[in-house]
XYZ file of C-alpha atoms in Angstrom:
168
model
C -61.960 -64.273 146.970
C -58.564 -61.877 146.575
C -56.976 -65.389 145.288
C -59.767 -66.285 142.516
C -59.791 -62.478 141.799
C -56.187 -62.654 140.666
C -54.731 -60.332 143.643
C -52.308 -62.390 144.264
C -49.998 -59.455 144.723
C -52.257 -57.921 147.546
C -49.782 -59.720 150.210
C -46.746 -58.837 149.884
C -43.533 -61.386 151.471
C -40.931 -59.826 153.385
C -38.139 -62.479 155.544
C -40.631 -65.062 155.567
C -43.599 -63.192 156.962
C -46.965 -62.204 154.951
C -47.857 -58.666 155.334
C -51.675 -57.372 154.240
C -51.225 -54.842 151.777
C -54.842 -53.922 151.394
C -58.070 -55.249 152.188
C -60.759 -54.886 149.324
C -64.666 -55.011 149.952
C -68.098 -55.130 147.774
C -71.135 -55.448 149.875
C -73.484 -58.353 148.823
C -76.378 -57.033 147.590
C -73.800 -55.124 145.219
C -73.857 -58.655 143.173
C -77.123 -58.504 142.450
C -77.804 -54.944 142.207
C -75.047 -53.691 140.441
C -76.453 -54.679 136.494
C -79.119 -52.806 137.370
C -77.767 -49.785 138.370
C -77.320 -46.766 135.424
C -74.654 -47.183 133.636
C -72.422 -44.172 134.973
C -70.667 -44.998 137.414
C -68.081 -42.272 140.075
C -64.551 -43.387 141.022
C -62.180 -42.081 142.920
C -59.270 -42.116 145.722
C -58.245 -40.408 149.230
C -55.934 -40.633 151.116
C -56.305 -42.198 154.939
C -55.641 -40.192 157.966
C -53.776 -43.079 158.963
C -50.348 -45.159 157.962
C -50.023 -44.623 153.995
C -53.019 -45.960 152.457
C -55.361 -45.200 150.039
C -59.111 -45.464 149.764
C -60.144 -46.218 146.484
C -63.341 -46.301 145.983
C -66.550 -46.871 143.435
C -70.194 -45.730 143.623
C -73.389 -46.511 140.857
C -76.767 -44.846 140.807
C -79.361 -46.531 141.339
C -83.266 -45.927 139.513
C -83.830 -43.607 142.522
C -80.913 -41.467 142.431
C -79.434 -42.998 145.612
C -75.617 -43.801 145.311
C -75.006 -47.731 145.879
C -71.313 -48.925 147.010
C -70.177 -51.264 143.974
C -66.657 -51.455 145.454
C -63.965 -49.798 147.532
C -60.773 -50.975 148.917
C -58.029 -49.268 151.695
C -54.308 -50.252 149.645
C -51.263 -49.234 151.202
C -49.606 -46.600 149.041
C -50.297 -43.627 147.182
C -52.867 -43.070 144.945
C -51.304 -44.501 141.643
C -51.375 -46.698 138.381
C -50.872 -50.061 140.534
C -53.348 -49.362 142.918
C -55.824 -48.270 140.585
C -54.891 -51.711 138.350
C -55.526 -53.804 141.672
C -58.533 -51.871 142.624
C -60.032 -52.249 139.023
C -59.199 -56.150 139.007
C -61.010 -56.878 141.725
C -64.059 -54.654 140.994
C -64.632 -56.318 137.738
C -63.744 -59.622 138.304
C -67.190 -59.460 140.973
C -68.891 -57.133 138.339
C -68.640 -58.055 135.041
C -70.765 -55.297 133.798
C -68.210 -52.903 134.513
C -66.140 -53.497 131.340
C -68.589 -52.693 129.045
C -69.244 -50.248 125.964
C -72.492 -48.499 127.691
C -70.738 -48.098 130.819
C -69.161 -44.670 131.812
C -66.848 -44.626 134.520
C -66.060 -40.951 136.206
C -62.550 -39.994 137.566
C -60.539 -37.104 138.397
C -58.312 -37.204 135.563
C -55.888 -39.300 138.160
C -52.848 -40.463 135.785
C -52.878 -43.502 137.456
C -56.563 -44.166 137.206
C -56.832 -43.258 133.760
C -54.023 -46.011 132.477
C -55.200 -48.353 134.905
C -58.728 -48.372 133.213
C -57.304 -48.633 129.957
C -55.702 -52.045 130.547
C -57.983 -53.395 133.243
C -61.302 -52.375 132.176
C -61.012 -51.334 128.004
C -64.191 -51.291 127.081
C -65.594 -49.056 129.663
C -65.581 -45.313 128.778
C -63.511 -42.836 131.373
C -64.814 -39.204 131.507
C -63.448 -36.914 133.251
C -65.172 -34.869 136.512
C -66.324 -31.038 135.317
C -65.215 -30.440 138.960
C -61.643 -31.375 138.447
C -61.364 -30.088 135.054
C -62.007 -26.911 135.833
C -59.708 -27.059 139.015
C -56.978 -28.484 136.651
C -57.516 -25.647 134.285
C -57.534 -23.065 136.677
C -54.027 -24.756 138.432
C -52.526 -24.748 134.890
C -53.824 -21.153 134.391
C -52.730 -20.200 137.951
C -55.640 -18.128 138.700
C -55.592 -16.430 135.060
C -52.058 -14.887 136.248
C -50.238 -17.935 134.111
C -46.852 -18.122 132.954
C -48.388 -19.068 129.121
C -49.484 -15.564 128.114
C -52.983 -14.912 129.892
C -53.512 -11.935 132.242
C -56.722 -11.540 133.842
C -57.705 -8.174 133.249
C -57.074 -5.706 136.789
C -60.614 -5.714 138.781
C -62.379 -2.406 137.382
C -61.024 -2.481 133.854
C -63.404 -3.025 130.916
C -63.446 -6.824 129.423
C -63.634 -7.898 126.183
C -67.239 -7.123 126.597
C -67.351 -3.681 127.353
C -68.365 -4.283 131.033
C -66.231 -3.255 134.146
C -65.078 -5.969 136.483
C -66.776 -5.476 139.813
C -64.004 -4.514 142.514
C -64.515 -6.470 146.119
């Protein structure tokens, strides 16, 4: 299936000897189920506790709010642009319905991810996680003690509000 799938590039040759790169997987009933699944879909990557791969993953909800495997694959490397792109190629090329206008696709805000859905899978939307937005923001913010301008306001000091912060 990694052939017809176009993952050629999943083996990689070094002096004459074929080395796996990464092993992809969608279960079977995934073929069937995944059109009916909603149309929002979670995706996202980890890193192994062993060698240097990458677990890339993607899950669908089904009608009973249960999460349902639609594909994952363990690719050596970091989490990146190619990995996503070879991910992405094989998860669509089993599920069409994954490059569609109705479908919404969930991610981390991953560079990597986020190009590799915009040339793999175009139609689909990518929104980004409320989690990891709000972790981003508060990285790029540094706590609210930010090198942009911000200062959070010393614990006991009226806000904007007119209310003291509570001291710990």
């Amino acid at each position: 299936m990694l052939h017809d799938a176009g993952l050629d590039s999943s083996c990689s040759e070094i002096e004459d000897k074929n080395f796996l790169s990464g092993v992809f997987l969608s279960i079977a009933p995934a073929i069937d189920s995944v059109p009916l699944l909603q149309t929002v879909y979670q995706a996202d990557a980890a890193h192994t506790n062993f060698g240097k791969y990458t677990l890339y993953s993607c899950y669908g909800i089904s009608a009973n709010c249960n999460a349902f495997l639609v594909a994952m694959a363990i690719i050596f490397g970091n989490e990146d642009k190619e990995g996503w792109s070879l991910f992405w190629k094989f998860a669509s090329t089993i599920h069409l319905s994954l490059n569609h206008p109705s479908v919404t696709i969930i991610t981390d805000q991953q560079k990597g991810s986020v190009e590799a859905m915009a040339e793999v899978i175009p139609d689909a939307m990518n929104f980004f996680c409320s989690y990891h937005r709000q972790k981003n923001i508060l990285t790029q913010v540094n706590g609210g003690n930010n090198k942009i301008g911000y200062k959070r306001p010393p614990r006991g000091t009226k806000t904007s509000g007119g209310k003291k912060n509570k001291k710990k």
